Structures are given as C-alpha cells and as structure tokens.
Amino acid sequence: MKTLLHLPPHVAWANGALSRAPLIRKTTHLGDLAGVFADTDAWQRCDPSQPVYSVEMFDSPSGDGELYTGVTHLNPGCVGDEYFMTRGHFHARREQGEVYFGLQGEGLLLLQNEQGKVRLEQVHPGSVHIIAGFTAHRLINTDSQILSALAVWPSVAGHDYASLAGGFAKRVTVQNLKLMAKEVQNG
Ligand code: PAN
Ligand code: ZN
C-alpha cells in the first residue's frame, strides 16, 4: 500500500537553504545587468563575472493554480554608489500577486505601480511583503551581508522585464539612503 505520509520540501529559515526536493538555480552576474545601474561607467569598470544574485527554487509543476516557491540570495555591493539589486519586473500576467518573506540580512523592497508611483518596504528577517497584482518589484541589498528572501508566486504569473527597461522611478544609493534614514528619525 502507498504511504500517506510525505516528507515535504524544507527551507532553513536562518539562511534560506532549500532542500528535500529537486531544485533549480539561476545566478545573475554583473555582466548580465547592462542598463540596470545608473552609473554606466562604474558598471563597465566592474568584473562582469561577479555574481550579484541567485534564485533557488523548487522544481515544481506549472499551470493554472500551481505555485512556485523560491529564495533570492542578493549579495552585498554597489555599482558606483547604487546598491546591488535584482533586475526587477512586473508580472507578465499583471493581475498576479506574490508574497516575499525576509529571511536574512537587511534591505529594501521597491514597489512601483503602473502609474510609476513607488514605495519602499524594509526587508529583514521575518518581514512579510504582500505584493499586489499590477505592482513591479525589486530587492535592494543595503547591508554588508547577503540578503535572502523567500517568495511564493503563481506559476502562470510570468516575468515582464521589458516594461521597466528604462528603470524604476526610484534609485537607492548610499547617499539617498542616509537622507531617508534621517527623514525617518525626524518623523
Ligand atoms: C522573484 C524574482 C527574483 C529575481 O523570484 O524573480 O527575486 O528577480 P528578477 O526576476 O527581477 O531578476 C520573483 O519576484 N518572482 O516572481
Ligand atoms: Zn515576481
């Protein structure tokens, strides 16, 4: 008789390591991120083979109603004075949302609606980010250690990078992060 009891996939909350199921992993290097950082000269001076982030996800089924689960590990670093970040995207199926959970490190989730209005949420271990449909999203590592965040999204969502090829409406640099921190302190 077939057993009813299954050992499910596993995530180590402390560092986002996935296990106990087949995985897919993709690493994005500085050389893949042409046009993403504002300071093109600084980007050209960088080593193109330097890894910026990797996404590890369970190799789960796709199709209507199916969910993907993956962890983004975003390295610390800067291009010029702009923090390392993911490329960022809208979902190809715009109405599809997603949830991010901060696991390790400190950073920001940049959210932008279709009208170009932006919002930043602080990402830290335990933070929960409910990304509604029609909202572009990008992770930014403002810390000196790896930023890891778990994400769950509908497999049918797809990724639309082209609509943001001109960049998000907000950039996070060492300088403007200091200003934002002061604004928070001064209420
Ligand atoms: C995430 C992202 C991941 C990498 O899994 O795909 O953080 O970012 P980019 O796809 O923008 O390079 C997600 O939001 N999936 O929908
Ligand atoms: Zn997404």
Short mmCIF file of C-alpha atoms and ligand atoms in Angstrom, two decimals:
data_model
loop_
_atom_site.label_atom_id
_atom_site.label_comp_id
_atom_site.label_asym_id
_atom_site.label_seq_id
_atom_site.Cartn_x
_atom_site.Cartn_y
_atom_site.Cartn_z
CA MET A 1 0.00 0.00 0.00
CA LYS A 2 1.25 3.51 -0.79
CA THR A 3 2.17 5.60 2.24
CA LEU A 4 0.03 8.66 3.05
CA LEU A 5 2.88 10.34 4.86
CA HIS A 6 5.23 12.51 2.81
CA LEU A 7 8.28 14.45 3.86
CA PRO A 8 7.69 17.94 2.40
CA PRO A 9 10.29 20.30 0.93
CA HIS A 10 12.26 22.25 3.51
CA VAL A 11 13.54 25.81 3.95
CA ALA A 12 16.14 26.73 6.57
CA TRP A 13 14.68 29.99 7.92
CA ALA A 14 18.10 31.23 9.06
CA ASN A 15 19.69 31.33 5.61
CA GLY A 16 17.08 30.29 3.05
CA ALA A 17 18.74 27.00 2.08
CA LEU A 18 16.19 24.79 0.29
CA SER A 19 16.29 21.01 0.48
CA ARG A 20 14.34 17.73 0.31
CA ALA A 21 13.06 18.33 -3.24
CA PRO A 22 14.57 18.87 -6.70
CA LEU A 23 15.88 22.41 -7.15
CA ILE A 24 16.52 24.84 -9.99
CA ARG A 25 19.18 27.53 -9.54
CA LYS A 26 20.00 30.57 -11.65
CA THR A 27 22.74 33.10 -10.97
CA THR A 28 22.76 36.63 -12.37
CA HIS A 29 26.15 38.31 -12.81
CA LEU A 30 27.08 41.97 -13.17
CA GLY A 31 27.67 41.40 -16.87
CA ASP A 32 24.00 40.36 -17.29
CA LEU A 33 22.75 43.64 -15.85
CA ALA A 34 23.51 46.07 -18.68
CA GLY A 35 21.48 49.26 -18.32
CA VAL A 36 20.23 48.39 -14.83
CA PHE A 37 22.54 50.61 -12.75
CA ALA A 38 22.57 54.39 -13.25
CA ASP A 39 26.36 54.79 -13.35
CA THR A 40 27.24 53.10 -16.65
CA ASP A 41 30.95 53.97 -16.37
CA ALA A 42 31.16 52.37 -12.92
CA TRP A 43 29.30 49.30 -14.23
CA GLN A 44 31.77 48.97 -17.12
CA ARG A 45 34.71 49.08 -14.69
CA CYS A 46 33.24 46.14 -12.71
CA ASP A 47 34.13 42.48 -13.23
CA PRO A 48 31.25 41.14 -15.42
CA SER A 49 31.65 37.65 -13.91
CA GLN A 50 30.90 38.90 -10.37
CA PRO A 51 27.68 37.24 -9.15
CA VAL A 52 25.03 39.72 -7.97
CA TYR A 53 22.17 37.37 -7.03
CA SER A 54 20.99 33.83 -7.35
CA VAL A 55 17.50 32.40 -7.23
CA GLU A 56 16.99 28.86 -5.99
CA MET A 57 13.53 27.38 -6.40
CA PHE A 58 11.75 24.08 -6.06
CA ASP A 59 11.28 22.38 -9.41
CA SER A 60 7.51 22.28 -9.02
CA PRO A 61 4.72 21.89 -11.59
CA SER A 62 3.48 24.83 -13.62
CA GLY A 63 0.00 25.63 -14.89
CA ASP A 64 -3.23 27.16 -13.64
CA GLY A 65 -3.39 27.16 -9.84
CA GLU A 66 0.22 25.99 -9.34
CA LEU A 67 2.62 27.96 -7.13
CA TYR A 68 6.36 28.50 -7.40
CA THR A 69 8.47 28.85 -4.25
CA GLY A 70 11.98 30.24 -4.40
CA VAL A 71 14.63 32.09 -2.45
CA THR A 72 16.60 35.06 -3.79
CA HIS A 73 20.09 35.50 -2.33
CA LEU A 74 21.29 39.03 -3.13
CA ASN A 75 24.96 39.79 -2.49
CA PRO A 76 26.13 42.99 -0.80
CA GLY A 77 27.84 45.54 -3.02
CA CYS A 78 27.46 48.69 -5.07
CA VAL A 79 27.85 49.86 -8.64
CA GLY A 80 29.07 53.42 -8.21
CA ASP A 81 27.08 54.45 -5.14
CA GLU A 82 23.98 52.43 -6.06
CA TYR A 83 23.32 49.29 -4.02
CA PHE A 84 23.21 45.84 -5.64
CA MET A 85 19.65 44.96 -6.62
CA THR A 86 17.66 42.48 -8.66
CA ARG A 87 16.65 43.44 -12.20
CA GLY A 88 13.03 43.83 -11.05
CA HIS A 89 9.87 43.14 -13.01
CA PHE A 90 6.11 43.35 -13.43
CA HIS A 91 4.41 40.03 -13.82
CA ALA A 92 3.54 39.28 -17.45
CA ARG A 93 0.05 38.47 -16.12
CA ARG A 94 -0.27 41.85 -14.41
CA GLU A 95 -3.09 40.87 -12.04
CA GLN A 96 -0.98 38.13 -10.39
CA GLY A 97 0.49 38.96 -6.97
CA GLU A 98 3.29 37.48 -4.88
CA VAL A 99 4.44 37.29 -1.26
CA TYR A 100 8.04 37.87 -0.13
CA PHE A 101 9.37 36.95 3.32
CA GLY A 102 12.64 38.39 4.64
CA LEU A 103 14.97 35.63 5.92
CA GLN A 104 18.46 37.06 6.48
CA GLY A 105 20.19 40.41 6.00
CA GLU A 106 18.69 43.87 5.65
CA GLY A 107 17.44 45.62 2.58
CA LEU A 108 14.53 47.15 0.77
CA LEU A 109 11.74 46.00 -1.48
CA LEU A 110 11.00 48.63 -4.11
CA LEU A 111 7.41 48.51 -5.32
CA GLN A 112 6.09 50.51 -8.27
CA ASN A 113 2.59 50.63 -9.68
CA GLU A 114 1.67 51.11 -13.33
CA GLN A 115 1.35 54.87 -12.81
CA GLY A 116 5.01 54.98 -11.70
CA LYS A 117 4.22 55.57 -8.00
CA VAL A 118 6.90 53.95 -5.81
CA ARG A 119 7.03 52.67 -2.25
CA LEU A 120 9.88 51.12 -0.26
CA GLU A 121 9.38 48.41 2.37
CA GLN A 122 12.14 47.46 4.81
CA VAL A 123 13.19 43.81 4.43
CA HIS A 124 14.60 42.00 7.46
CA PRO A 125 14.28 38.52 8.99
CA GLY A 126 10.55 37.89 9.50
CA SER A 127 9.26 40.74 7.32
CA VAL A 128 6.24 39.88 5.17
CA HIS A 129 5.63 41.72 1.90
CA ILE A 130 2.30 41.30 0.16
CA ILE A 131 2.86 42.38 -3.41
CA ALA A 132 -0.50 43.06 -5.03
CA GLY A 133 -1.05 42.48 -8.74
CA PHE A 134 -0.11 45.31 -11.12
CA THR A 135 2.95 46.09 -8.96
CA ALA A 136 6.56 45.84 -10.12
CA HIS A 137 9.06 44.64 -7.52
CA ARG A 138 12.82 44.71 -6.97
CA LEU A 139 15.00 43.71 -3.99
CA ILE A 140 17.86 46.01 -2.90
CA ASN A 141 20.64 44.95 -0.51
CA THR A 142 21.59 47.91 1.71
CA ASP A 143 23.61 45.79 4.14
CA SER A 144 27.12 44.31 4.18
CA GLN A 145 25.92 40.68 4.24
CA ILE A 146 23.75 38.56 1.94
CA LEU A 147 20.06 39.50 1.76
CA SER A 148 17.84 36.42 1.39
CA ALA A 149 14.10 36.49 0.82
CA LEU A 150 11.63 33.70 0.21
CA ALA A 151 8.98 34.26 -2.47
CA VAL A 152 5.79 32.45 -3.43
CA TRP A 153 4.07 33.32 -6.69
CA PRO A 154 1.61 31.80 -9.17
CA SER A 155 3.41 29.81 -11.86
CA VAL A 156 1.27 31.49 -14.52
CA ALA A 157 2.45 34.99 -13.47
CA GLY A 158 5.47 35.15 -15.81
CA HIS A 159 8.03 37.97 -15.81
CA ASP A 160 7.89 41.20 -17.81
CA TYR A 161 11.30 42.89 -17.64
CA ALA A 162 10.90 44.93 -20.83
CA SER A 163 8.33 47.36 -19.40
CA LEU A 164 10.93 48.56 -16.89
CA ALA A 165 13.88 48.68 -19.28
CA GLY A 166 14.00 52.44 -18.68
CA GLY A 167 14.44 51.82 -14.94
CA PHE A 168 12.27 52.19 -11.86
CA ALA A 169 11.22 55.69 -10.78
CA LYS A 170 13.38 55.46 -7.63
CA ARG A 171 17.05 54.56 -7.17
CA VAL A 172 18.60 53.70 -3.82
CA THR A 173 22.14 54.97 -3.29
CA VAL A 174 24.37 55.19 -0.23
CA GLN A 175 23.71 58.94 -0.21
CA ASN A 176 19.92 58.99 -0.52
CA LEU A 177 19.52 56.09 1.92
CA LYS A 178 21.25 58.24 4.57
CA LEU A 179 18.80 61.07 3.79
CA MET A 180 15.82 58.70 4.03
CA ALA A 181 17.09 57.38 7.40
CA LYS A 182 17.32 60.99 8.69
CA GLU A 183 13.78 61.74 7.48
CA VAL A 184 12.53 58.69 9.41
CA GLN A 185 14.39 59.85 12.57
CA ASN A 186 12.96 63.38 12.30
CA GLY A 187 9.45 61.98 11.80
C1 PAN B 1 11.42 36.51 -7.67
C2 PAN B 1 12.43 37.18 -8.60
C3 PAN B 1 13.86 37.15 -8.09
C4 PAN B 1 14.87 37.70 -9.11
O1 PAN B 1 11.59 35.14 -7.64
O2 PAN B 1 12.31 36.60 -9.89
O3 PAN B 1 13.96 37.91 -6.93
O4 PAN B 1 14.49 38.96 -9.56
P1 PAN B 1 14.31 39.26 -11.11
O5 PAN B 1 13.37 38.21 -11.64
O6 PAN B 1 13.70 40.62 -11.16
O7 PAN B 1 15.66 39.15 -11.74
C5 PAN B 1 10.04 36.92 -8.17
O8 PAN B 1 9.66 38.03 -7.95
N1 PAN B 1 9.35 36.05 -8.93
O9 PAN B 1 8.17 36.43 -9.47
ZN ZN B 2 7.77 38.49 -9.13
#
